[in-house]
Amino acid sequence: MESTRILLEANEIPSHWYNIAADLPVPPSPPLGPDGTPARPEQLAAIFPPAIIEQEMSSARWIEIPQQVREIFRLWRPSPLVRAVRLEAALGTPAKIFFKYEGGSPAGSHKPNSAVPQAYYNHAAGIKRLTTETGAGQWGSSIALAGQMFGLDVRIYMVKVSYEQKPYRRLMMQTWGAEVFPSPSEITATGRKILATEPDSPGSLGIAISEAVEEAAGRADTNYSLGSVLNHVVMHQSIIGLEAKKQFDKIGLYPDLVIAPCGGGSSFGGIAFPFLGDKAAGDKRAEKLRAIAVEPTSCPSLTKGRYTYDFGDASGFTPLMKMYTLGHDFVPAGIHAGGLRYHGAAQHVSLLYREGLIEAVAVPQLATFEAGVQFARTEGIIPAPESCHAIRVAIDEALRCKESGEPKVILFNLTGHGHFDMTAFERYFSGKLEDYDYPAAAVEQSLAKLGRYE
Ligand SMILES: *Cc1c(COP(=O)(O)O)cnc(C)c1O
């Protein structure tokens, strides 16, 4: 019997990350400081270590992965590339569907791929503590794990509603030794100010980021870490696509389509950019490759956003970045794919979309759960709600192949498992899950406040 799992040996973990900054079709627009001039590295030094700032601004094509980081990666990498033969059969499609499974990491998603190097570089720079924010807890649990591996103290500001409603990810973070506080908290000036006027504030990602950044900026031994959006995070995730390329080489195939969910864009860039690098290098196999970023209709940054300068966070602490955005104070509906509720998209993802080199589609919530359940019932793995977005589009493309008779090779990023999201499935099964329309008025309102720099 032919194996459906394509595996690599531990010594085949890539030695370098791929940085798409070296292969962009047009030069990227620089991030801007509050005065509208290009942000300087020193401005980032209060919250990031030198190696991360260097990576953030680097245009080197390959950047070496430190040996210690690769050794930790061996706990769950290389991740398997799996051919979804049972899903193919259920769909009756001639397409070959493959997924790269990132749910096998200790935290259950792709996020530790960046959390581990971020903890490593902070430790190497003599930093003792890390702060971050988390919504549903995917990033918080990843940085708690990574901090523990390097003896760093980790403090996590968790959006208060999630802190109360999602105790299990909080307990994961605590198991890995992190301190977790509901945000807004009494610890920071930002938190105290909000609590003074709104003692029952449910919190938001924007508030939690502000608390984490405030603390990191105010202490020399403490830095801040971010789980997506920034160039260095997207680059760290390129390990996903680089491994997938080696795995396809082993079976003599190459994908026609690469599909991933898109929140901040790190898992999409992570799996797609190494293949787009082949395309940029003139590799014939990649000539017709299509890369598709999938977002929720309730938070459609790429498909409905504006390409302009905006802040990466809700409070305006980050430099202004040129990206597709719905406006930094746009608050998306409470869909269960919490990791996709982000107002913008990574700069390089945005630039490539602008240049027509990648595609984006927005899908409604119910259709993603339908796809996720079909996947669970054929392939066994229960996907995270974010991952269900990619599965939806992979299935739709496979059904198109059924009509046209084309045996395309489809690759999607199965970014995480859904074991901590079972209440979302419960709501789906009981008919309580809703679709949200595109919130045109709210986006319009939020975008109207932007536009100082185009
Ligand atoms: C955070 C998350 C995402 C979305 O984030 P990106 O940076 O866009 O990849 C997708 N899937 C899972 C499981 C996540 O935890």
Coordinates of C-alpha atoms and ligand atoms in Angstrom, one line a residue:
M1 CA 0.0 0.0 0.0
E2 CA 1.3 3.5 -0.9
S3 CA 1.9 5.7 2.1
T4 CA -0.3 8.8 2.4
R5 CA 2.1 10.4 4.9
I6 CA 5.3 11.9 3.4
L7 CA 7.8 12.3 6.2
L8 CA 11.3 13.8 6.5
E9 CA 14.1 12.8 8.8
A10 CA 15.1 15.1 11.7
N11 CA 18.3 16.1 9.8
E12 CA 16.1 17.3 6.9
I13 CA 14.7 20.2 9.0
P14 CA 15.6 23.3 6.9
S15 CA 18.8 25.0 7.9
H16 CA 17.7 28.5 6.7
W17 CA 14.5 30.5 6.6
Y18 CA 13.4 32.0 3.3
N19 CA 12.9 35.7 3.2
I20 CA 10.6 36.8 0.4
A21 CA 11.8 40.4 0.8
A22 CA 14.6 39.4 -1.6
D23 CA 12.2 38.5 -4.4
L24 CA 9.5 41.1 -4.3
P25 CA 8.4 42.5 -7.7
V26 CA 8.5 46.1 -6.4
P27 CA 10.4 47.6 -3.4
P28 CA 8.3 47.5 -0.3
S29 CA 7.1 50.8 1.3
P30 CA 9.0 51.4 4.5
P31 CA 7.2 51.4 7.9
L32 CA 6.7 55.0 9.1
G33 CA 7.1 56.5 12.5
P34 CA 4.5 58.8 14.0
D35 CA 6.0 61.8 12.2
G36 CA 5.5 60.2 8.8
T37 CA 9.2 59.5 8.2
P38 CA 10.6 56.0 7.8
A39 CA 10.8 54.2 11.2
R40 CA 14.3 53.8 12.5
P41 CA 15.6 50.6 14.1
E42 CA 16.3 52.4 17.4
Q43 CA 12.6 53.1 17.7
L44 CA 12.0 49.3 17.9
A45 CA 14.9 48.6 20.3
A46 CA 12.8 49.3 23.4
I47 CA 10.7 46.2 22.8
F48 CA 12.6 43.9 20.4
P49 CA 16.2 42.4 20.5
P50 CA 18.7 43.4 17.8
A51 CA 18.5 40.1 15.8
I52 CA 14.7 40.4 15.4
I53 CA 15.0 44.0 14.3
E54 CA 17.6 43.0 11.8
Q55 CA 15.4 40.2 10.4
E56 CA 12.5 42.6 10.3
M57 CA 14.4 44.9 8.0
S58 CA 16.5 42.3 6.1
S59 CA 16.4 41.7 2.4
A60 CA 18.7 38.7 2.5
R61 CA 17.1 35.8 0.8
W62 CA 18.2 33.1 3.3
I63 CA 18.7 33.5 7.0
E64 CA 20.2 30.8 9.1
I65 CA 18.1 29.0 11.7
P66 CA 20.2 28.8 14.9
Q67 CA 21.2 25.3 15.9
Q68 CA 19.5 25.5 19.3
V69 CA 16.2 26.4 17.6
R70 CA 16.4 23.5 15.2
E71 CA 17.0 21.2 18.1
I72 CA 13.8 22.3 19.8
F73 CA 12.0 22.1 16.5
R74 CA 12.8 18.4 16.5
L75 CA 10.2 17.9 19.3
W76 CA 7.5 18.2 16.5
R77 CA 9.3 18.9 13.2
P78 CA 9.6 18.0 10.4
S79 CA 5.7 18.1 10.3
P80 CA 4.0 15.5 8.1
L81 CA 2.7 16.2 4.6
V82 CA -0.4 14.1 4.3
R83 CA -2.4 13.2 1.2
A84 CA -6.1 13.3 2.0
V85 CA -7.1 10.2 0.1
R86 CA -10.2 9.6 2.0
L87 CA -11.4 13.2 1.5
E88 CA -10.6 12.9 -2.2
A89 CA -12.7 9.8 -2.4
A90 CA -15.6 11.3 -0.6
L91 CA -15.5 14.3 -3.0
G92 CA -15.1 12.1 -6.1
T93 CA -12.4 14.5 -7.3
P94 CA -9.5 13.7 -9.6
A95 CA -7.5 16.3 -7.7
K96 CA -4.8 15.2 -5.3
I97 CA -5.3 17.0 -2.0
F98 CA -2.4 17.4 0.4
F99 CA -2.2 19.1 3.8
K100 CA 0.8 20.1 5.9
Y101 CA -0.2 19.3 9.5
E102 CA 1.0 21.9 12.0
G103 CA -1.3 20.8 14.8
G104 CA 1.3 18.3 16.1
S105 CA 3.3 21.0 17.9
P106 CA 2.9 21.0 21.7
A107 CA 0.7 24.1 21.6
G108 CA -1.4 22.6 18.8
S109 CA -0.7 25.1 16.0
H110 CA 2.0 26.6 13.7
K111 CA 2.6 29.5 16.2
P112 CA 5.5 27.8 18.1
N113 CA 7.5 28.0 14.8
S114 CA 8.0 31.7 15.5
A115 CA 7.6 31.7 19.3
V116 CA 10.8 29.5 19.7
P117 CA 13.1 31.7 17.6
Q118 CA 11.7 34.8 19.2
A119 CA 12.4 33.4 22.7
Y120 CA 15.9 32.3 21.6
Y121 CA 16.9 35.7 20.2
N122 CA 15.6 37.5 23.4
H123 CA 17.4 35.1 25.6
A124 CA 20.6 35.6 23.5
A125 CA 20.3 39.4 24.0
G126 CA 20.2 39.0 27.8
I127 CA 16.4 39.6 28.1
K128 CA 14.9 38.0 31.2
R129 CA 11.1 38.5 30.6
L130 CA 8.7 38.6 27.7
T131 CA 5.2 40.1 27.6
T132 CA 2.6 39.5 25.0
E133 CA -1.2 39.6 24.5
T134 CA -3.5 36.8 23.6
G135 CA -7.1 36.5 22.5
A136 CA -8.2 32.9 22.4
G137 CA -4.8 31.8 23.6
Q138 CA -3.0 30.2 20.6
W139 CA -0.2 32.7 20.6
G140 CA -0.1 33.0 24.4
S141 CA 0.3 29.2 24.8
S142 CA 3.1 29.2 22.2
I143 CA 5.1 31.9 23.8
A144 CA 4.6 30.3 27.2
L145 CA 6.1 27.1 25.9
A146 CA 9.0 28.8 24.1
G147 CA 9.8 31.0 27.1
Q148 CA 10.0 28.0 29.3
M149 CA 12.5 26.4 26.9
F150 CA 14.9 29.3 27.4
G151 CA 14.2 30.1 31.1
L152 CA 12.4 33.4 30.3
D153 CA 9.6 34.6 32.5
V154 CA 6.5 35.2 30.4
R155 CA 3.7 37.5 31.3
I156 CA 0.5 37.3 29.2
Y157 CA -2.3 39.8 29.0
M158 CA -5.3 37.8 28.0
V159 CA -8.5 39.5 26.7
K160 CA -10.8 39.3 29.8
V161 CA -13.8 37.6 28.1
S162 CA -11.5 34.9 26.7
Y163 CA -9.8 34.6 30.2
E164 CA -13.2 33.8 31.7
Q165 CA -14.7 31.8 28.8
K166 CA -11.6 29.8 27.7
P167 CA -10.0 28.4 30.9
Y168 CA -8.1 25.5 29.2
R169 CA -5.7 27.6 27.1
R170 CA -5.1 29.7 30.1
L171 CA -4.2 26.6 32.1
M172 CA -1.9 25.5 29.3
M173 CA 0.0 28.7 29.6
Q174 CA 0.2 28.3 33.4
T175 CA 1.3 24.7 33.0
W176 CA 4.2 26.0 31.0
G177 CA 5.0 28.5 33.8
A178 CA 3.6 31.7 32.4
E179 CA 1.7 34.4 34.4
V180 CA -1.7 35.1 32.8
F181 CA -3.7 38.2 33.7
P182 CA -7.1 39.2 32.4
S183 CA -6.9 42.4 30.4
P184 CA -7.6 45.3 31.2
S185 CA -5.6 44.8 34.4
E186 CA -4.5 47.0 37.3
I187 CA -0.9 46.3 36.4
T188 CA -0.5 49.0 33.7
A189 CA -1.5 52.6 33.3
T190 CA -3.5 51.7 30.2
G191 CA -5.4 49.0 32.1
R192 CA -6.0 51.2 35.2
K193 CA -7.3 54.1 33.0
I194 CA -9.8 51.8 31.3
L195 CA -10.9 50.2 34.5
A196 CA -11.5 53.6 36.1
T197 CA -14.1 54.5 33.6
E198 CA -15.3 51.0 32.7
P199 CA -14.8 48.5 35.5
D200 CA -16.6 45.7 33.6
S201 CA -14.7 46.2 30.4
P202 CA -14.6 42.8 28.5
G203 CA -11.2 43.8 27.1
S204 CA -10.0 43.6 23.5
L205 CA -6.9 42.6 21.7
G206 CA -6.0 46.3 21.2
I207 CA -6.1 46.9 24.9
A208 CA -4.1 43.8 25.7
I209 CA -1.4 44.7 23.2
S210 CA -1.2 48.2 24.7
E211 CA -0.7 46.7 28.2
A212 CA 2.0 44.2 27.0
V213 CA 3.8 46.9 25.0
E214 CA 3.6 49.4 27.9
E215 CA 5.2 47.0 30.3
A216 CA 7.9 45.9 27.8
A217 CA 8.8 49.5 26.9
G218 CA 9.1 50.5 30.6
R219 CA 11.5 47.7 31.7
A220 CA 15.0 47.1 30.4
D221 CA 14.9 43.4 31.2
T222 CA 11.6 42.9 29.4
N223 CA 10.7 42.7 25.7
Y224 CA 7.5 42.2 23.7
S225 CA 6.7 39.5 21.2
L226 CA 4.1 39.4 18.4
G227 CA 2.6 36.2 16.9
S228 CA 2.0 37.3 13.3
V229 CA 1.9 40.2 10.8
L230 CA 5.5 41.4 11.1
N231 CA 8.1 40.4 8.5
H232 CA 10.2 38.3 10.9
V233 CA 7.3 36.2 12.0
V234 CA 6.2 35.4 8.4
M235 CA 9.8 34.5 7.6
H236 CA 10.0 32.1 10.6
Q237 CA 6.9 30.4 9.3
S238 CA 8.6 29.7 5.9
I239 CA 9.8 26.5 7.5
I240 CA 6.4 25.1 6.7
G241 CA 6.7 25.7 2.9
L242 CA 10.4 24.7 2.8
E243 CA 9.6 21.4 4.4
A244 CA 6.6 20.9 2.1
K245 CA 8.9 21.5 -1.0
K246 CA 11.3 18.7 0.2
Q247 CA 8.3 16.4 0.8
F248 CA 6.9 17.0 -2.7
D249 CA 10.4 16.4 -4.2
K250 CA 10.4 13.0 -2.6
I251 CA 7.2 12.0 -4.4
G252 CA 8.0 13.9 -7.6
L253 CA 5.0 16.2 -7.4
Y254 CA 4.6 20.0 -7.3
P255 CA 1.4 21.8 -6.1
D256 CA -0.8 23.8 -8.6
L257 CA -2.6 25.5 -5.7
V258 CA -1.4 26.5 -2.2
I259 CA -4.1 27.5 0.2
A260 CA -4.0 28.9 3.8
P261 CA -6.1 30.8 6.2
C262 CA -5.1 34.4 6.6
G263 CA -5.3 36.3 9.9
G264 CA -2.2 38.3 10.1
G265 CA -0.8 36.3 7.2
S266 CA 2.1 34.3 8.8
S267 CA 0.7 30.8 8.1
F268 CA -0.2 31.8 4.6
G269 CA 3.2 33.4 3.9
G270 CA 4.8 30.5 5.7
I271 CA 3.5 27.9 3.4
A272 CA 3.2 29.9 0.1
F273 CA 6.3 32.1 0.0
P274 CA 8.8 29.4 -0.6
F275 CA 6.8 28.2 -3.6
L276 CA 6.5 31.8 -4.8
G277 CA 10.3 32.1 -4.4
D278 CA 10.6 29.2 -7.0
K279 CA 8.3 31.2 -9.3
A280 CA 10.4 34.3 -8.9
A281 CA 13.5 32.2 -9.7
G282 CA 11.9 31.1 -13.0
D283 CA 11.3 27.5 -11.9
K284 CA 9.1 26.0 -14.6
R285 CA 7.1 23.8 -12.2
A286 CA 5.9 27.0 -10.4
E287 CA 4.9 28.9 -13.5
K288 CA 1.1 28.3 -13.1
L289 CA 1.1 28.1 -9.3
R290 CA -1.8 29.9 -7.6
A291 CA -1.6 30.9 -3.9
I292 CA -4.9 31.6 -2.2
A293 CA -5.3 33.4 1.2
V294 CA -8.6 32.7 2.8
E295 CA -10.2 35.1 5.2
P296 CA -13.6 35.3 6.9
T297 CA -16.4 37.4 5.3
S298 CA -16.8 39.2 8.7
C299 CA -13.1 40.4 8.6
P300 CA -12.1 40.6 4.9
S301 CA -8.9 42.7 5.1
L302 CA -7.5 41.7 1.7
T303 CA -10.7 41.4 -0.3
K304 CA -12.5 44.5 1.0
G305 CA -9.8 46.5 2.8
R306 CA -7.9 49.5 1.6
Y307 CA -4.1 49.4 0.7
T308 CA -2.7 52.2 2.8
Y309 CA -0.7 53.0 5.8
D310 CA -2.2 51.9 9.1
F311 CA -1.1 50.8 12.6
G312 CA -0.6 47.1 13.3
D313 CA -2.4 47.4 16.6
A314 CA -5.6 48.9 17.8
S315 CA -4.0 51.6 19.9
G316 CA -1.5 53.0 17.5
F317 CA 1.7 51.8 19.3
T318 CA 3.3 50.1 16.3
P319 CA 4.9 52.0 13.3
L320 CA 2.5 52.6 10.4
M321 CA 2.7 49.8 7.9
K322 CA 1.6 49.8 4.3
M323 CA -1.0 47.0 4.1
Y324 CA -4.5 46.0 3.3
T325 CA -6.5 47.2 6.3
L326 CA -10.1 47.6 7.5
G327 CA -8.9 50.3 9.9
H328 CA -7.1 49.7 13.2
D329 CA -10.1 50.4 15.3
F330 CA -12.4 48.1 13.4
V331 CA -13.8 45.4 15.7
P332 CA -14.8 42.3 13.9
A333 CA -17.8 40.1 14.9
G334 CA -17.0 37.4 17.4
I335 CA -16.5 34.6 15.0
H336 CA -14.9 31.4 16.4
A337 CA -11.9 31.6 14.2
G338 CA -10.4 34.1 16.7
G339 CA -7.0 34.0 15.0
L340 CA -8.5 35.5 11.8
R341 CA -10.0 38.5 13.6
Y342 CA -7.2 40.9 12.6
H343 CA -7.9 44.2 10.9
G344 CA -4.8 44.1 8.5
A345 CA -2.5 41.7 6.7
A346 CA 1.3 41.3 6.7
Q347 CA 3.1 43.8 4.5
H348 CA 4.5 41.4 2.0
V349 CA 1.3 39.5 1.7
S350 CA -0.5 42.8 1.0
L351 CA 2.1 43.9 -1.5
L352 CA 1.9 40.6 -3.4
Y353 CA -1.9 40.8 -3.4
R354 CA -1.7 44.3 -4.8
E355 CA 0.6 43.2 -7.5
G356 CA -1.7 40.4 -8.5
L357 CA 0.7 37.6 -7.6
I358 CA -1.5 36.0 -5.0
E359 CA -5.3 35.6 -4.7
A360 CA -7.6 36.0 -1.8
V361 CA -11.2 34.8 -1.1
A362 CA -13.5 35.5 1.8
V363 CA -15.7 32.7 3.1
P364 CA -18.7 32.7 5.6
Q365 CA -18.4 31.0 9.0
L366 CA -21.0 28.2 8.5
A367 CA -19.5 27.0 5.3
T368 CA -16.1 26.7 7.0
F369 CA -17.5 24.5 9.8
E370 CA -19.3 22.3 7.2
A371 CA -15.9 21.8 5.5
G372 CA -14.2 21.2 8.8
V373 CA -16.7 18.5 9.8
Q374 CA -16.4 16.8 6.4
F375 CA -12.6 16.8 6.9
A376 CA -12.8 15.4 10.4
R377 CA -15.2 12.6 9.3
T378 CA -12.9 11.5 6.4
E379 CA -9.3 12.3 7.5
G380 CA -9.9 12.1 11.3
I381 CA -8.2 15.3 12.5
I382 CA -10.5 17.8 14.0
P383 CA -9.3 21.2 12.6
A384 CA -9.1 24.5 14.3
P385 CA -11.8 27.0 13.1
E386 CA -9.1 29.1 11.4
S387 CA -7.9 26.0 9.5
C388 CA -11.5 25.2 8.4
H389 CA -11.2 28.3 6.2
A390 CA -8.4 26.7 4.2
I391 CA -10.2 23.4 4.1
R392 CA -13.4 25.1 2.7
V393 CA -11.5 26.5 -0.3
A394 CA -9.4 23.3 -0.8
I395 CA -12.7 21.4 -1.1
D396 CA -14.3 24.0 -3.4
E397 CA -11.2 23.8 -5.7
A398 CA -11.3 20.0 -5.6
L399 CA -14.9 20.1 -6.7
R400 CA -14.0 22.4 -9.5
C401 CA -11.5 19.9 -10.6
K402 CA -14.3 17.3 -10.6
E403 CA -16.2 19.4 -13.1
S404 CA -13.2 20.1 -15.3
G405 CA -11.6 16.7 -15.0
E406 CA -8.3 18.3 -14.1
P407 CA -6.1 16.2 -11.7
K408 CA -4.6 19.3 -9.9
V409 CA -2.3 19.0 -6.9
I410 CA -3.8 21.0 -4.1
L411 CA -1.8 21.9 -0.9
F412 CA -3.3 23.5 2.1
N413 CA -2.0 24.5 5.5
L414 CA -3.7 22.7 8.4
T415 CA -2.6 25.3 10.8
G416 CA -3.9 23.6 14.0
H417 CA -6.2 21.2 15.7
G418 CA -9.5 22.2 17.2
H419 CA -9.4 20.4 20.5
F420 CA -9.9 23.6 22.5
D421 CA -12.6 24.9 20.2
M422 CA -15.2 22.2 20.7
T423 CA -17.8 24.7 22.0
A424 CA -17.7 26.2 18.6
F425 CA -18.5 22.8 17.0
E426 CA -21.3 22.4 19.6
R427 CA -22.8 25.6 18.5
Y428 CA -22.5 24.5 14.9
F429 CA -24.2 21.2 15.6
S430 CA -27.0 22.8 17.5
G431 CA -27.7 25.3 14.7
K432 CA -26.7 28.3 16.9
L433 CA -23.7 29.3 14.8
E434 CA -24.3 32.4 12.6
D435 CA -23.0 33.9 9.4
Y436 CA -22.1 37.5 9.6
D437 CA -22.5 39.8 6.6
Y438 CA -19.7 42.0 5.5
P439 CA -19.9 45.0 7.9
A440 CA -19.7 47.7 5.3
A441 CA -20.7 50.6 7.5
A442 CA -18.3 49.8 10.3
V443 CA -15.4 49.4 7.9
E444 CA -16.3 52.6 6.2
Q445 CA -16.3 54.4 9.5
S446 CA -13.0 53.0 10.6
L447 CA -11.3 53.6 7.2
A448 CA -12.6 57.2 7.2
K449 CA -10.2 57.9 10.1
L450 CA -7.1 56.8 8.1
G451 CA -5.4 58.2 5.1
R452 CA -2.8 60.6 6.5
Y453 CA -0.2 58.8 4.5
E454 CA -1.0 56.8 1.3
Ligands
LIG1 C1 -3.3 32.3 14.7 C2 -3.8 31.2 13.9 C3 -4.1 31.4 12.5 C4 -4.0 32.8 11.8 O1 -2.9 33.5 12.0 P1 -1.9 33.8 10.7 O2 -0.8 34.6 11.3 O3 -2.6 34.4 9.7 O4 -1.4 32.4 10.3 C5 -4.5 30.4 11.7 N1 -4.7 29.1 12.3 C6 -4.4 28.9 13.6 C7 -4.7 27.5 14.1 C8 -4.0 29.9 14.4 O5 -3.8 29.7 15.7

